[in-house]
PDB file of C-alpha atoms in Angstrom:
ATOM      1  CA  MET A 253      -0.469  76.592 -27.802  1.00 52.00           C
ATOM      2  CA  ALA A 254      -2.122  79.755 -28.751  1.00 60.00           C
ATOM      3  CA  GLY A 255      -5.615  79.359 -30.083  1.00 61.00           C
ATOM      4  CA  THR A 256      -6.313  75.863 -28.777  1.00 70.00           C
ATOM      5  CA  GLY A 257      -8.659  76.937 -26.047  1.00 69.00           C
ATOM      6  CA  PRO A 258      -8.723  76.239 -22.335  1.00 73.00           C
ATOM      7  CA  LEU A 259      -7.048  73.066 -21.116  1.00 74.00           C
ATOM      8  CA  THR A 260      -9.359  70.650 -19.360  1.00 75.00           C
ATOM      9  CA  GLN A 261      -8.763  67.389 -17.592  1.00 72.00           C
ATOM     10  CA  ASP A 262     -11.206  64.630 -18.550  1.00 73.00           C
ATOM     11  CA  TRP A 263      -9.814  61.897 -16.288  1.00 79.00           C
ATOM     12  CA  GLU A 264     -11.647  60.494 -13.317  1.00 82.00           C
ATOM     13  CA  PRO A 265      -9.813  59.959 -10.033  1.00 80.00           C
ATOM     14  CA  ILE A 266      -8.741  56.358  -9.270  1.00 80.00           C
ATOM     15  CA  VAL A 267      -8.725  55.105  -5.680  1.00 80.00           C
ATOM     16  CA  ILE A 268      -6.209  52.350  -4.871  1.00 83.00           C
ATOM     17  CA  ARG A 269      -7.017  50.279  -1.811  1.00 80.00           C
ATOM     18  CA  LYS A 270      -5.205  47.524  -0.020  1.00 76.00           C
ATOM     19  CA  LYS A 271      -6.368  43.966  -0.606  1.00 75.00           C
ATOM     20  CA  ALA A 272      -8.726  42.566   2.039  1.00 72.00           C
ATOM     21  CA  PRO A 273      -6.988  40.294   4.529  1.00 65.00           C
ATOM     22  CA  SER A 274      -7.133  36.582   3.726  1.00 71.00           C
ATOM     23  CA  ALA A 275      -8.797  34.018   5.972  1.00 69.00           C
ATOM     24  CA  ALA A 276      -5.436  32.897   7.350  1.00 67.00           C
ATOM     25  CA  LEU A 277      -4.537  36.463   8.316  1.00 65.00           C
ATOM     26  CA  LYS A 278      -7.890  36.963  10.023  1.00 66.00           C
ATOM     27  CA  LYS A 279      -7.083  34.032  12.312  1.00 70.00           C
ATOM     28  CA  ASP A 280      -3.592  35.269  13.154  1.00 77.00           C
ATOM     29  CA  GLU A 281      -3.210  36.016  16.854  1.00 81.00           C
ATOM     30  CA  LYS A 282      -1.683  39.479  16.278  1.00 83.00           C
ATOM     31  CA  VAL A 283      -4.557  40.540  14.033  1.00 80.00           C
ATOM     32  CA  VAL A 284      -7.139  39.283  16.524  1.00 80.00           C
ATOM     33  CA  ASN A 285      -5.471  41.124  19.424  1.00 84.00           C
ATOM     34  CA  ALA A 286      -5.263  44.338  17.369  1.00 84.00           C
ATOM     35  CA  ALA A 287      -8.978  44.040  16.560  1.00 82.00           C
ATOM     36  CA  ARG A 288      -9.773  43.559  20.265  1.00 83.00           C
ATOM     37  CA  ARG A 289      -7.809  46.697  21.153  1.00 87.00           C
ATOM     38  CA  ALA A 290      -9.626  48.642  18.444  1.00 87.00           C
ATOM     39  CA  GLY A 291     -12.945  47.452  19.900  1.00 83.00           C
ATOM     40  CA  ALA A 292     -14.008  45.450  16.863  1.00 81.00           C
ATOM     41  CA  GLU A 293     -16.446  42.581  17.237  1.00 80.00           C
ATOM     42  CA  ILE A 294     -14.761  39.185  17.233  1.00 78.00           C
ATOM     43  CA  GLU A 295     -16.609  35.931  16.679  1.00 77.00           C
ATOM     44  CA  SER A 296     -15.126  32.646  17.799  1.00 74.00           C
ATOM     45  CA  ILE A 297     -16.602  29.252  16.993  1.00 73.00           C
ATOM     46  CA  LYS A 298     -15.484  26.015  18.624  1.00 70.00           C
ATOM     47  CA  LYS A 299     -15.298  23.124  16.222  1.00 69.00           C
ATOM     48  CA  SER A 300     -16.729  19.856  17.520  1.00 66.00           C
ATOM     49  CA  ASN A 301     -13.949  17.570  16.220  1.00 65.00           C
ATOM     50  CA  ALA A 302     -11.094  20.009  16.661  1.00 63.00           C
ATOM     51  CA  GLY A 303      -7.860  18.379  17.723  1.00 65.00           C
ATOM     52  CA  THR A 304      -9.244  14.858  17.621  1.00 66.00           C
ATOM     53  CA  ASN A 305      -9.100  12.049  15.164  1.00 65.00           C
ATOM     54  CA  ARG A 306     -12.711  11.146  15.800  1.00 62.00           C
ATOM     55  CA  ALA A 307     -13.829  11.275  12.149  1.00 58.00           C
ATOM     56  CA  ALA A 308     -11.117   8.836  11.099  1.00 57.00           C
ATOM     57  CA  SER A 309     -11.638   6.449  13.997  1.00 54.00           C
ATOM     58  CA  SER A 310     -15.416   6.201  13.606  1.00 56.00           C
ATOM     59  CA  SER A 311     -15.120   4.205  10.361  1.00 56.00           C
ATOM     60  CA  THR A 312     -12.568   1.788  11.817  1.00 59.00           C
ATOM     61  CA  SER A 313     -15.159   0.259  14.129  1.00 64.00           C
ATOM     62  CA  LEU A 314     -17.052  -0.984  11.074  1.00 66.00           C
ATOM     63  CA  ASN A 315     -13.875  -2.414   9.568  1.00 71.00           C
ATOM     64  CA  THR A 316     -12.923  -4.036  12.861  1.00 74.00           C
ATOM     65  CA  ARG A 317     -16.306  -5.732  13.084  1.00 72.00           C
ATOM     66  CA  LYS A 318     -15.967  -7.036   9.518  1.00 75.00           C
ATOM     67  CA  LEU A 319     -12.537  -8.427  10.320  1.00 73.00           C
ATOM     68  CA  ASP A 320     -13.841 -10.088  13.478  1.00 73.00           C
ATOM     69  CA  GLU A 321     -16.713 -11.694  11.563  1.00 74.00           C
ATOM     70  CA  ASP A 322     -14.407 -12.919   8.798  1.00 73.00           C
ATOM     71  CA  THR A 323     -13.630 -16.593   9.371  1.00 72.00           C
ATOM     72  CA  GLU A 324     -11.875 -17.302   6.081  1.00 73.00           C
ATOM     73  CA  ASN A 325      -8.614 -19.231   6.438  1.00 74.00           C
ATOM     74  CA  LEU A 326      -5.885 -17.246   4.704  1.00 75.00           C
ATOM     75  CA  ALA A 327      -3.059 -19.807   4.618  1.00 79.00           C
ATOM     76  CA  HIS A 328      -1.011 -20.610   1.526  1.00 83.00           C
ATOM     77  CA  GLU A 329      -1.301 -23.997  -0.056  1.00 86.00           C
ATOM     78  CA  ARG A 330       1.615 -26.255   0.846  1.00 89.00           C
ATOM     79  CA  VAL A 331       3.222 -29.203  -0.912  1.00 90.00           C
ATOM     80  CA  PRO A 332       1.104 -32.335  -0.277  1.00 92.00           C
ATOM     81  CA  THR A 333       2.649 -35.313   1.525  1.00 93.00           C
ATOM     82  CA  GLU A 334       2.359 -37.578  -1.555  1.00 93.00           C
ATOM     83  CA  LEU A 335       4.373 -35.099  -3.655  1.00 93.00           C
ATOM     84  CA  LYS A 336       7.060 -34.750  -0.960  1.00 94.00           C
ATOM     85  CA  LYS A 337       7.510 -38.498  -0.784  1.00 94.00           C
ATOM     86  CA  ALA A 338       7.435 -38.912  -4.579  1.00 94.00           C
ATOM     87  CA  ILE A 339      10.189 -36.284  -5.059  1.00 95.00           C
ATOM     88  CA  MET A 340      12.377 -37.851  -2.361  1.00 94.00           C
ATOM     89  CA  GLN A 341      11.868 -41.395  -3.703  1.00 94.00           C
ATOM     90  CA  ALA A 342      12.595 -40.418  -7.327  1.00 94.00           C
ATOM     91  CA  ARG A 343      15.703 -38.463  -6.280  1.00 94.00           C
ATOM     92  CA  MET A 344      16.983 -41.399  -4.216  1.00 95.00           C
ATOM     93  CA  ASP A 345      16.340 -43.810  -7.117  1.00 95.00           C
ATOM     94  CA  LYS A 346      18.516 -41.602  -9.365  1.00 94.00           C
ATOM     95  CA  LYS A 347      21.137 -41.397  -6.549  1.00 95.00           C
ATOM     96  CA  LEU A 348      21.133 -37.573  -6.585  1.00 94.00           C
ATOM     97  CA  THR A 349      21.626 -35.161  -3.711  1.00 95.00           C
ATOM     98  CA  GLN A 350      19.297 -32.209  -3.253  1.00 94.00           C
ATOM     99  CA  ALA A 351      22.064 -29.878  -4.472  1.00 95.00           C
ATOM    100  CA  GLN A 352      22.687 -31.974  -7.605  1.00 95.00           C
ATOM    101  CA  LEU A 353      18.975 -32.091  -8.436  1.00 95.00           C
ATOM    102  CA  ALA A 354      18.716 -28.332  -7.902  1.00 95.00           C
ATOM    103  CA  GLN A 355      21.632 -27.775 -10.289  1.00 95.00           C
ATOM    104  CA  ILE A 356      20.023 -30.000 -12.946  1.00 95.00           C
ATOM    105  CA  ILE A 357      16.764 -28.009 -12.891  1.00 95.00           C
ATOM    106  CA  ASN A 358      18.534 -24.616 -12.509  1.00 95.00           C
ATOM    107  CA  GLU A 359      17.037 -23.800  -9.121  1.00 94.00           C
ATOM    108  CA  LYS A 360      18.558 -23.151  -5.701  1.00 94.00           C
ATOM    109  CA  PRO A 361      19.108 -26.156  -3.387  1.00 94.00           C
ATOM    110  CA  GLN A 362      16.838 -24.433  -0.879  1.00 95.00           C
ATOM    111  CA  ILE A 363      13.906 -24.926  -3.298  1.00 94.00           C
ATOM    112  CA  ILE A 364      14.410 -28.697  -3.287  1.00 94.00           C
ATOM    113  CA  GLN A 365      14.711 -28.681   0.510  1.00 95.00           C
ATOM    114  CA  GLU A 366      11.444 -26.736   0.814  1.00 94.00           C
ATOM    115  CA  TYR A 367       9.625 -29.122  -1.552  1.00 94.00           C
ATOM    116  CA  GLU A 368      10.876 -32.218   0.258  1.00 94.00           C
ATOM    117  CA  SER A 369      10.057 -30.772   3.704  1.00 94.00           C
ATOM    118  CA  GLY A 370       6.598 -29.635   2.558  1.00 92.00           C
ATOM    119  CA  LYS A 371       7.179 -25.948   3.288  1.00 92.00           C
ATOM    120  CA  ALA A 372       7.156 -24.750  -0.331  1.00 92.00           C
ATOM    121  CA  ILE A 373       4.177 -23.217  -2.098  1.00 91.00           C
ATOM    122  CA  PRO A 374       3.577 -25.521  -5.104  1.00 91.00           C
ATOM    123  CA  ASN A 375       4.728 -24.063  -8.425  1.00 92.00           C
ATOM    124  CA  GLN A 376       3.704 -26.038 -11.506  1.00 93.00           C
ATOM    125  CA  GLN A 377       6.794 -24.927 -13.469  1.00 95.00           C
ATOM    126  CA  ILE A 378       9.182 -26.265 -10.820  1.00 94.00           C
ATOM    127  CA  ILE A 379       7.177 -29.480 -10.488  1.00 94.00           C
ATOM    128  CA  GLY A 380       7.402 -29.896 -14.283  1.00 94.00           C
ATOM    129  CA  LYS A 381      11.187 -29.411 -14.160  1.00 94.00           C
ATOM    130  CA  LEU A 382      11.422 -32.001 -11.384  1.00 95.00           C
ATOM    131  CA  GLU A 383       9.345 -34.483 -13.428  1.00 94.00           C
ATOM    132  CA  ARG A 384      11.628 -34.104 -16.451  1.00 94.00           C
ATOM    133  CA  ALA A 385      14.841 -34.306 -14.418  1.00 95.00           C
ATOM    134  CA  LEU A 386      13.732 -37.304 -12.350  1.00 94.00           C
ATOM    135  CA  GLY A 387      11.874 -39.098 -15.142  1.00 93.00           C
ATOM    136  CA  ALA A 388       8.890 -39.687 -12.874  1.00 91.00           C
ATOM    137  CA  LYS A 389       5.296 -38.464 -12.883  1.00 91.00           C
ATOM    138  CA  LEU A 390       4.818 -36.342  -9.767  1.00 88.00           C
ATOM    139  CA  ARG A 391       1.402 -34.738 -10.384  1.00 84.00           C
ATOM    140  CA  GLY A 392      -1.949 -36.165 -11.280  1.00 75.00           C
ATOM    141  CA  LYS A 393      -2.976 -39.815 -11.142  1.00 60.00           C
ATOM    142  CA  LYS A 394      -0.231 -42.426 -10.882  1.00 51.00           C
TER     143      LYS A 394
END
């Protein structure tokens, strides 16, 4: 290294610091107590809805009022009396039981029972099957 001249350092010093504490750490009880002991200033703010479900329940009063004002009847349509009687009469004319008729139209016997008792919700496909199997017109004008 003879003849190269004096050695110099052209680097600048780098300072490595710890990362600032996150918001969650600032709220930690240990950190707050340590800050109190050190004499640091601590600010505490009480939230108005803290620990309550007030924000969620305030909108339900509007929904409750709407539901109270709603007078719409929400019942399913049932099999009319004329259709019940027509199915029973046509089945009796063919001398079929409910189970036999159900087997002919590939449905459960319970379906026929529901239609004849008036508890079923009318299904046009099933009514069509019944019309074909019984050879009688069950819907529309007679």
